[in-house]
Amino acid sequence: MSSATHTSFAGRLDTLTIDSGVDRGRALLVARGDLMHGCADTLARTLARLPDGVVRVDLDMRGVAFMDTAGLRFLEVLDTYGRRRRVRVAATGWSDQPRRILEMAGLDPDDPLNGPGTRREPVPSVVVLERTQQLDLLRTEVEQLRRAMVTRPVIDQARGVLMATHACSSDEAWNVLREASQLSNTKLRKVAAMVTAGAGGDGPLPSPELRRALRTAIARCLN
């Protein structure tokens, strides 16, 4: 059986799904997608459907590629379930960006609920709140990642336009965009948006400064 929740990024991030199975009193939950708003409710619904007699819950997190601070609430739900039912719970298999978030929150990324140094009281969310400076850094990093994920599609489109127009490689197109951004002192996503809009024939023309920067960047990077 499985539960799911949707993110607010209209397909740019992955829907969280949790598949579950029980064997000899051990429940294995497999999470796939991203831990964002609503993920804790998805987990709560999955846990509520587990049968009586479960003595252990293992949550496999290898399929999770992105999490923000809502992932800490997700862990709190699992921790609370274990306390109330008096069963062992674990969430393991974290990778890449989620591991970084757990580290910044002061949790063991290998096993945040049971790892060395884990404090059983208070629950993880309160531990994080005590680490005000770390939480501020955490929120900043997550916001930067969100912006990067939102702007990436237009940058990829602009690279495609340059590749088709100038018969260049993806790396060469990226270098053109970056060089034009630096030469014109314009944010990279704005340069990419103007390149993409200009390819359609009905979009606004880049400013003279940006056009000069693009010409210079193309000459430097593609010749």
PDB file of C-alpha atoms in Angstrom:
ATOM      1  CA  MET A   1       0.000   0.000   0.000  1.00  0.00           C
ATOM      2  CA  SER A   2       1.124   3.545  -0.479  1.00  0.00           C
ATOM      3  CA  SER A   3       0.395   7.159   0.454  1.00  0.00           C
ATOM      4  CA  ALA A   4       1.286  10.281  -1.477  1.00  0.00           C
ATOM      5  CA  THR A   5       1.444  14.038  -1.187  1.00  0.00           C
ATOM      6  CA  HIS A   6       2.131  16.653  -3.851  1.00  0.00           C
ATOM      7  CA  THR A   7       4.569  19.539  -3.732  1.00  0.00           C
ATOM      8  CA  SER A   8       3.762  23.076  -4.804  1.00  0.00           C
ATOM      9  CA  PHE A   9       6.308  23.219  -7.628  1.00  0.00           C
ATOM     10  CA  ALA A  10       4.023  22.006 -10.408  1.00  0.00           C
ATOM     11  CA  GLY A  11       6.110  19.015 -11.408  1.00  0.00           C
ATOM     12  CA  ARG A  12       9.542  20.521 -10.775  1.00  0.00           C
ATOM     13  CA  LEU A  13       9.888  18.495  -7.593  1.00  0.00           C
ATOM     14  CA  ASP A  14       8.771  14.912  -7.138  1.00  0.00           C
ATOM     15  CA  THR A  15       5.606  13.784  -5.395  1.00  0.00           C
ATOM     16  CA  LEU A  16       6.349  11.961  -2.148  1.00  0.00           C
ATOM     17  CA  THR A  17       5.100   8.391  -2.082  1.00  0.00           C
ATOM     18  CA  ILE A  18       5.505   5.837   0.687  1.00  0.00           C
ATOM     19  CA  ASP A  19       5.119   2.130  -0.049  1.00  0.00           C
ATOM     20  CA  SER A  20       4.745  -0.199   2.918  1.00  0.00           C
ATOM     21  CA  GLY A  21       4.855  -3.880   3.693  1.00  0.00           C
ATOM     22  CA  VAL A  22       4.900  -5.975   6.884  1.00  0.00           C
ATOM     23  CA  ASP A  23       6.800  -9.206   7.440  1.00  0.00           C
ATOM     24  CA  ARG A  24       6.958 -10.993  10.826  1.00  0.00           C
ATOM     25  CA  GLY A  25       6.177  -7.869  12.773  1.00  0.00           C
ATOM     26  CA  ARG A  26       8.631  -5.671  10.867  1.00  0.00           C
ATOM     27  CA  ALA A  27       7.177  -2.881   8.768  1.00  0.00           C
ATOM     28  CA  LEU A  28       9.322  -1.705   5.878  1.00  0.00           C
ATOM     29  CA  LEU A  29       8.392   1.696   4.457  1.00  0.00           C
ATOM     30  CA  VAL A  30      10.022   2.948   1.258  1.00  0.00           C
ATOM     31  CA  ALA A  31       9.870   6.690   0.606  1.00  0.00           C
ATOM     32  CA  ARG A  32      10.348   8.188  -2.857  1.00  0.00           C
ATOM     33  CA  GLY A  33      10.186  11.851  -3.848  1.00  0.00           C
ATOM     34  CA  ASP A  34      10.788  15.025  -1.832  1.00  0.00           C
ATOM     35  CA  LEU A  35      10.153  15.950   1.798  1.00  0.00           C
ATOM     36  CA  MET A  36       8.272  19.221   1.693  1.00  0.00           C
ATOM     37  CA  HIS A  37       4.959  20.619   2.967  1.00  0.00           C
ATOM     38  CA  GLY A  38       2.518  17.774   3.611  1.00  0.00           C
ATOM     39  CA  CYS A  39       5.123  15.023   3.893  1.00  0.00           C
ATOM     40  CA  ALA A  40       4.513  14.500   7.623  1.00  0.00           C
ATOM     41  CA  ASP A  41       0.791  13.967   6.978  1.00  0.00           C
ATOM     42  CA  THR A  42       1.627  11.385   4.315  1.00  0.00           C
ATOM     43  CA  LEU A  43       3.776   9.479   6.792  1.00  0.00           C
ATOM     44  CA  ALA A  44       1.131   9.745   9.523  1.00  0.00           C
ATOM     45  CA  ARG A  45      -1.480   8.185   7.213  1.00  0.00           C
ATOM     46  CA  THR A  46       0.892   5.366   6.310  1.00  0.00           C
ATOM     47  CA  LEU A  47       1.710   4.618   9.938  1.00  0.00           C
ATOM     48  CA  ALA A  48      -1.963   4.698  10.906  1.00  0.00           C
ATOM     49  CA  ARG A  49      -2.670   1.887   8.430  1.00  0.00           C
ATOM     50  CA  LEU A  50      -0.040  -0.461   9.849  1.00  0.00           C
ATOM     51  CA  PRO A  51      -1.580  -3.512  11.515  1.00  0.00           C
ATOM     52  CA  ASP A  52      -1.418  -4.300  15.212  1.00  0.00           C
ATOM     53  CA  GLY A  53       1.529  -6.430  16.228  1.00  0.00           C
ATOM     54  CA  VAL A  54       4.211  -4.383  14.461  1.00  0.00           C
ATOM     55  CA  VAL A  55       7.318  -4.328  16.650  1.00  0.00           C
ATOM     56  CA  ARG A  56       9.694  -2.473  14.347  1.00  0.00           C
ATOM     57  CA  VAL A  57       9.370   0.181  11.630  1.00  0.00           C
ATOM     58  CA  ASP A  58      12.213   0.756   9.177  1.00  0.00           C
ATOM     59  CA  LEU A  59      11.921   3.667   6.754  1.00  0.00           C
ATOM     60  CA  ASP A  60      14.139   3.450   3.657  1.00  0.00           C
ATOM     61  CA  MET A  61      15.010   7.011   2.562  1.00  0.00           C
ATOM     62  CA  ARG A  62      17.261   6.227  -0.418  1.00  0.00           C
ATOM     63  CA  GLY A  63      14.578   7.408  -2.838  1.00  0.00           C
ATOM     64  CA  VAL A  64      14.423  10.917  -1.317  1.00  0.00           C
ATOM     65  CA  ALA A  65      16.538  13.471  -3.188  1.00  0.00           C
ATOM     66  CA  PHE A  66      15.410  16.749  -1.581  1.00  0.00           C
ATOM     67  CA  MET A  67      14.075  17.926   1.771  1.00  0.00           C
ATOM     68  CA  ASP A  68      13.427  21.212   3.499  1.00  0.00           C
ATOM     69  CA  THR A  69      12.609  21.883   7.149  1.00  0.00           C
ATOM     70  CA  ALA A  70       9.312  19.977   6.743  1.00  0.00           C
ATOM     71  CA  GLY A  71      11.481  16.854   6.731  1.00  0.00           C
ATOM     72  CA  LEU A  72      12.249  17.458  10.392  1.00  0.00           C
ATOM     73  CA  ARG A  73       8.536  17.357  11.195  1.00  0.00           C
ATOM     74  CA  PHE A  74       8.430  14.126   9.157  1.00  0.00           C
ATOM     75  CA  LEU A  75      11.025  12.627  11.516  1.00  0.00           C
ATOM     76  CA  GLU A  76       9.126  13.857  14.547  1.00  0.00           C
ATOM     77  CA  VAL A  77       6.018  11.981  13.380  1.00  0.00           C
ATOM     78  CA  LEU A  78       8.010   8.758  13.081  1.00  0.00           C
ATOM     79  CA  ASP A  79       9.679   9.304  16.451  1.00  0.00           C
ATOM     80  CA  THR A  80       6.343   9.993  18.160  1.00  0.00           C
ATOM     81  CA  TYR A  81       4.821   6.846  16.648  1.00  0.00           C
ATOM     82  CA  GLY A  82       7.683   4.777  18.054  1.00  0.00           C
ATOM     83  CA  ARG A  83       7.310   6.253  21.526  1.00  0.00           C
ATOM     84  CA  ARG A  84       3.559   5.806  21.712  1.00  0.00           C
ATOM     85  CA  ARG A  85       3.591   2.256  20.339  1.00  0.00           C
ATOM     86  CA  ARG A  86       6.811   1.349  22.121  1.00  0.00           C
ATOM     87  CA  VAL A  87       8.367   0.003  18.942  1.00  0.00           C
ATOM     88  CA  ARG A  88      11.763   0.641  17.426  1.00  0.00           C
ATOM     89  CA  VAL A  89      11.714   3.071  14.518  1.00  0.00           C
ATOM     90  CA  ALA A  90      14.502   4.061  12.157  1.00  0.00           C
ATOM     91  CA  ALA A  91      14.895   6.183   9.027  1.00  0.00           C
ATOM     92  CA  THR A  92      18.080   5.318   7.154  1.00  0.00           C
ATOM     93  CA  GLY A  93      19.610   5.529   3.697  1.00  0.00           C
ATOM     94  CA  TRP A  94      19.728   9.341   3.464  1.00  0.00           C
ATOM     95  CA  SER A  95      21.838  10.762   0.653  1.00  0.00           C
ATOM     96  CA  ASP A  96      23.295  14.006  -0.692  1.00  0.00           C
ATOM     97  CA  GLN A  97      21.186  17.110   0.052  1.00  0.00           C
ATOM     98  CA  PRO A  98      18.981  15.491   2.755  1.00  0.00           C
ATOM     99  CA  ARG A  99      22.128  14.370   4.614  1.00  0.00           C
ATOM    100  CA  ARG A 100      23.370  17.964   4.562  1.00  0.00           C
ATOM    101  CA  ILE A 101      20.102  19.183   6.059  1.00  0.00           C
ATOM    102  CA  LEU A 102      20.264  16.570   8.838  1.00  0.00           C
ATOM    103  CA  GLU A 103      23.860  17.499   9.636  1.00  0.00           C
ATOM    104  CA  MET A 104      22.977  21.193   9.851  1.00  0.00           C
ATOM    105  CA  ALA A 105      20.095  20.303  12.156  1.00  0.00           C
ATOM    106  CA  GLY A 106      22.511  18.523  14.503  1.00  0.00           C
ATOM    107  CA  LEU A 107      21.215  15.034  13.713  1.00  0.00           C
ATOM    108  CA  ASP A 108      23.131  11.902  12.713  1.00  0.00           C
ATOM    109  CA  PRO A 109      22.582  11.532   8.928  1.00  0.00           C
ATOM    110  CA  ASP A 110      23.119   7.764   9.111  1.00  0.00           C
ATOM    111  CA  ASP A 111      20.335   7.243  11.643  1.00  0.00           C
ATOM    112  CA  PRO A 112      18.850  10.555  12.890  1.00  0.00           C
ATOM    113  CA  LEU A 113      16.537   8.931  15.443  1.00  0.00           C
ATOM    114  CA  ASN A 114      18.950   6.408  16.944  1.00  0.00           C
ATOM    115  CA  GLY A 115      22.470   7.443  16.008  1.00  0.00           C
ATOM    116  CA  PRO A 116      25.317   8.317  18.412  1.00  0.00           C
ATOM    117  CA  GLY A 117      24.589  11.416  20.413  1.00  0.00           C
ATOM    118  CA  THR A 118      20.865  11.383  19.630  1.00  0.00           C
ATOM    119  CA  ARG A 119      18.863  12.925  22.460  1.00  0.00           C
ATOM    120  CA  ARG A 120      15.635  11.092  23.138  1.00  0.00           C
ATOM    121  CA  GLU A 121      14.183  14.029  25.061  1.00  0.00           C
ATOM    122  CA  PRO A 122      13.101  16.426  23.744  1.00  0.00           C
ATOM    123  CA  VAL A 123      11.961  15.249  20.323  1.00  0.00           C
ATOM    124  CA  PRO A 124      14.016  16.244  17.240  1.00  0.00           C
ATOM    125  CA  SER A 125      12.040  19.350  16.329  1.00  0.00           C
ATOM    126  CA  VAL A 126      12.705  20.883  19.749  1.00  0.00           C
ATOM    127  CA  VAL A 127      16.384  20.010  19.499  1.00  0.00           C
ATOM    128  CA  VAL A 128      16.511  21.910  16.223  1.00  0.00           C
ATOM    129  CA  LEU A 129      14.717  24.921  17.668  1.00  0.00           C
ATOM    130  CA  GLU A 130      17.419  25.162  20.342  1.00  0.00           C
ATOM    131  CA  ARG A 131      20.011  25.498  17.593  1.00  0.00           C
ATOM    132  CA  THR A 132      18.819  28.886  16.326  1.00  0.00           C
ATOM    133  CA  GLN A 133      21.911  29.781  14.346  1.00  0.00           C
ATOM    134  CA  GLN A 134      22.043  26.398  12.622  1.00  0.00           C
ATOM    135  CA  LEU A 135      18.358  26.585  11.772  1.00  0.00           C
ATOM    136  CA  ASP A 136      18.830  29.993  10.143  1.00  0.00           C
ATOM    137  CA  LEU A 137      21.627  28.581   7.994  1.00  0.00           C
ATOM    138  CA  LEU A 138      19.448  25.603   7.162  1.00  0.00           C
ATOM    139  CA  ARG A 139      16.578  27.791   5.974  1.00  0.00           C
ATOM    140  CA  THR A 140      18.957  29.888   3.858  1.00  0.00           C
ATOM    141  CA  GLU A 141      20.391  26.830   2.134  1.00  0.00           C
ATOM    142  CA  VAL A 142      16.956  25.361   1.451  1.00  0.00           C
ATOM    143  CA  GLU A 143      15.750  28.654  -0.039  1.00  0.00           C
ATOM    144  CA  GLN A 144      18.783  28.770  -2.322  1.00  0.00           C
ATOM    145  CA  LEU A 145      18.043  25.234  -3.478  1.00  0.00           C
ATOM    146  CA  ARG A 146      14.412  26.114  -4.126  1.00  0.00           C
ATOM    147  CA  ARG A 147      15.403  29.091  -6.271  1.00  0.00           C
ATOM    148  CA  ALA A 148      17.887  26.961  -8.180  1.00  0.00           C
ATOM    149  CA  MET A 149      15.249  24.318  -8.928  1.00  0.00           C
ATOM    150  CA  VAL A 150      12.755  26.949 -10.110  1.00  0.00           C
ATOM    151  CA  THR A 151      15.213  28.724 -12.426  1.00  0.00           C
ATOM    152  CA  ARG A 152      16.917  25.655 -13.847  1.00  0.00           C
ATOM    153  CA  PRO A 153      14.303  24.917 -16.548  1.00  0.00           C
ATOM    154  CA  VAL A 154      14.725  28.321 -18.238  1.00  0.00           C
ATOM    155  CA  ILE A 155      18.506  27.971 -18.096  1.00  0.00           C
ATOM    156  CA  ASP A 156      18.289  24.539 -19.712  1.00  0.00           C
ATOM    157  CA  GLN A 157      16.002  25.970 -22.398  1.00  0.00           C
ATOM    158  CA  ALA A 158      18.455  28.789 -23.115  1.00  0.00           C
ATOM    159  CA  ARG A 159      21.303  26.306 -23.429  1.00  0.00           C
ATOM    160  CA  GLY A 160      19.219  24.385 -25.932  1.00  0.00           C
ATOM    161  CA  VAL A 161      18.588  27.540 -27.962  1.00  0.00           C
ATOM    162  CA  LEU A 162      22.296  28.360 -28.092  1.00  0.00           C
ATOM    163  CA  MET A 163      23.204  24.771 -28.979  1.00  0.00           C
ATOM    164  CA  ALA A 164      20.736  24.772 -31.880  1.00  0.00           C
ATOM    165  CA  THR A 165      21.688  28.244 -33.080  1.00  0.00           C
ATOM    166  CA  HIS A 166      25.466  27.931 -32.878  1.00  0.00           C
ATOM    167  CA  ALA A 167      25.974  24.137 -33.155  1.00  0.00           C
ATOM    168  CA  CYS A 168      27.824  24.105 -29.857  1.00  0.00           C
ATOM    169  CA  SER A 169      27.954  21.673 -26.950  1.00  0.00           C
ATOM    170  CA  SER A 170      25.952  21.954 -23.731  1.00  0.00           C
ATOM    171  CA  ASP A 171      29.068  23.006 -21.796  1.00  0.00           C
ATOM    172  CA  GLU A 172      29.909  25.676 -24.389  1.00  0.00           C
ATOM    173  CA  ALA A 173      26.352  27.047 -24.216  1.00  0.00           C
ATOM    174  CA  TRP A 174      26.621  27.191 -20.418  1.00  0.00           C
ATOM    175  CA  ASN A 175      29.887  29.129 -20.701  1.00  0.00           C
ATOM    176  CA  VAL A 176      28.220  31.634 -23.048  1.00  0.00           C
ATOM    177  CA  LEU A 177      25.391  32.268 -20.572  1.00  0.00           C
ATOM    178  CA  ARG A 178      27.772  32.626 -17.641  1.00  0.00           C
ATOM    179  CA  GLU A 179      30.108  34.942 -19.549  1.00  0.00           C
ATOM    180  CA  ALA A 180      27.219  37.125 -20.727  1.00  0.00           C
ATOM    181  CA  SER A 181      25.903  37.307 -17.180  1.00  0.00           C
ATOM    182  CA  GLN A 182      29.251  38.494 -15.865  1.00  0.00           C
ATOM    183  CA  LEU A 183      29.909  40.955 -18.687  1.00  0.00           C
ATOM    184  CA  SER A 184      26.504  42.607 -18.373  1.00  0.00           C
ATOM    185  CA  ASN A 185      26.245  42.312 -14.589  1.00  0.00           C
ATOM    186  CA  THR A 186      22.898  40.571 -15.106  1.00  0.00           C
ATOM    187  CA  LYS A 187      21.602  37.581 -13.170  1.00  0.00           C
ATOM    188  CA  LEU A 188      22.092  34.314 -15.033  1.00  0.00           C
ATOM    189  CA  ARG A 189      18.391  33.393 -14.991  1.00  0.00           C
ATOM    190  CA  LYS A 190      17.502  36.773 -16.555  1.00  0.00           C
ATOM    191  CA  VAL A 191      20.062  36.263 -19.327  1.00  0.00           C
ATOM    192  CA  ALA A 192      18.631  32.785 -19.957  1.00  0.00           C
ATOM    193  CA  ALA A 193      15.057  34.102 -20.003  1.00  0.00           C
ATOM    194  CA  MET A 194      15.930  36.765 -22.588  1.00  0.00           C
ATOM    195  CA  VAL A 195      17.721  34.226 -24.799  1.00  0.00           C
ATOM    196  CA  THR A 196      14.719  31.872 -24.624  1.00  0.00           C
ATOM    197  CA  ALA A 197      12.183  34.663 -25.259  1.00  0.00           C
ATOM    198  CA  GLY A 198      14.175  35.988 -28.200  1.00  0.00           C
ATOM    199  CA  ALA A 199      14.164  32.545 -29.845  1.00  0.00           C
ATOM    200  CA  GLY A 200      10.378  32.649 -30.041  1.00  0.00           C
ATOM    201  CA  GLY A 201      10.397  35.769 -32.183  1.00  0.00           C
ATOM    202  CA  ASP A 202       7.652  37.491 -30.198  1.00  0.00           C
ATOM    203  CA  GLY A 203       9.447  38.062 -26.916  1.00  0.00           C
ATOM    204  CA  PRO A 204      11.095  41.267 -25.723  1.00  0.00           C
ATOM    205  CA  LEU A 205      14.516  42.049 -27.162  1.00  0.00           C
ATOM    206  CA  PRO A 206      17.480  42.024 -24.772  1.00  0.00           C
ATOM    207  CA  SER A 207      18.812  45.402 -23.775  1.00  0.00           C
ATOM    208  CA  PRO A 208      21.666  46.794 -25.943  1.00  0.00           C
ATOM    209  CA  GLU A 209      24.084  46.095 -23.105  1.00  0.00           C
ATOM    210  CA  LEU A 210      22.981  42.481 -22.825  1.00  0.00           C
ATOM    211  CA  ARG A 211      23.078  42.014 -26.616  1.00  0.00           C
ATOM    212  CA  ARG A 212      26.674  43.266 -26.650  1.00  0.00           C
ATOM    213  CA  ALA A 213      27.518  40.959 -23.768  1.00  0.00           C
ATOM    214  CA  LEU A 214      26.004  37.968 -25.587  1.00  0.00           C
ATOM    215  CA  ARG A 215      27.922  38.749 -28.777  1.00  0.00           C
ATOM    216  CA  THR A 216      31.167  39.070 -26.832  1.00  0.00           C
ATOM    217  CA  ALA A 217      30.495  35.875 -24.872  1.00  0.00           C
ATOM    218  CA  ILE A 218      29.739  33.929 -28.059  1.00  0.00           C
ATOM    219  CA  ALA A 219      32.941  35.211 -29.671  1.00  0.00           C
ATOM    220  CA  ARG A 220      35.019  34.291 -26.634  1.00  0.00           C
ATOM    221  CA  CYS A 221      33.498  30.898 -25.906  1.00  0.00           C
ATOM    222  CA  LEU A 222      32.712  29.528 -29.352  1.00  0.00           C
ATOM    223  CA  ASN A 223      35.612  30.777 -31.480  1.00  0.00           C
TER     224      ASN A 223
END
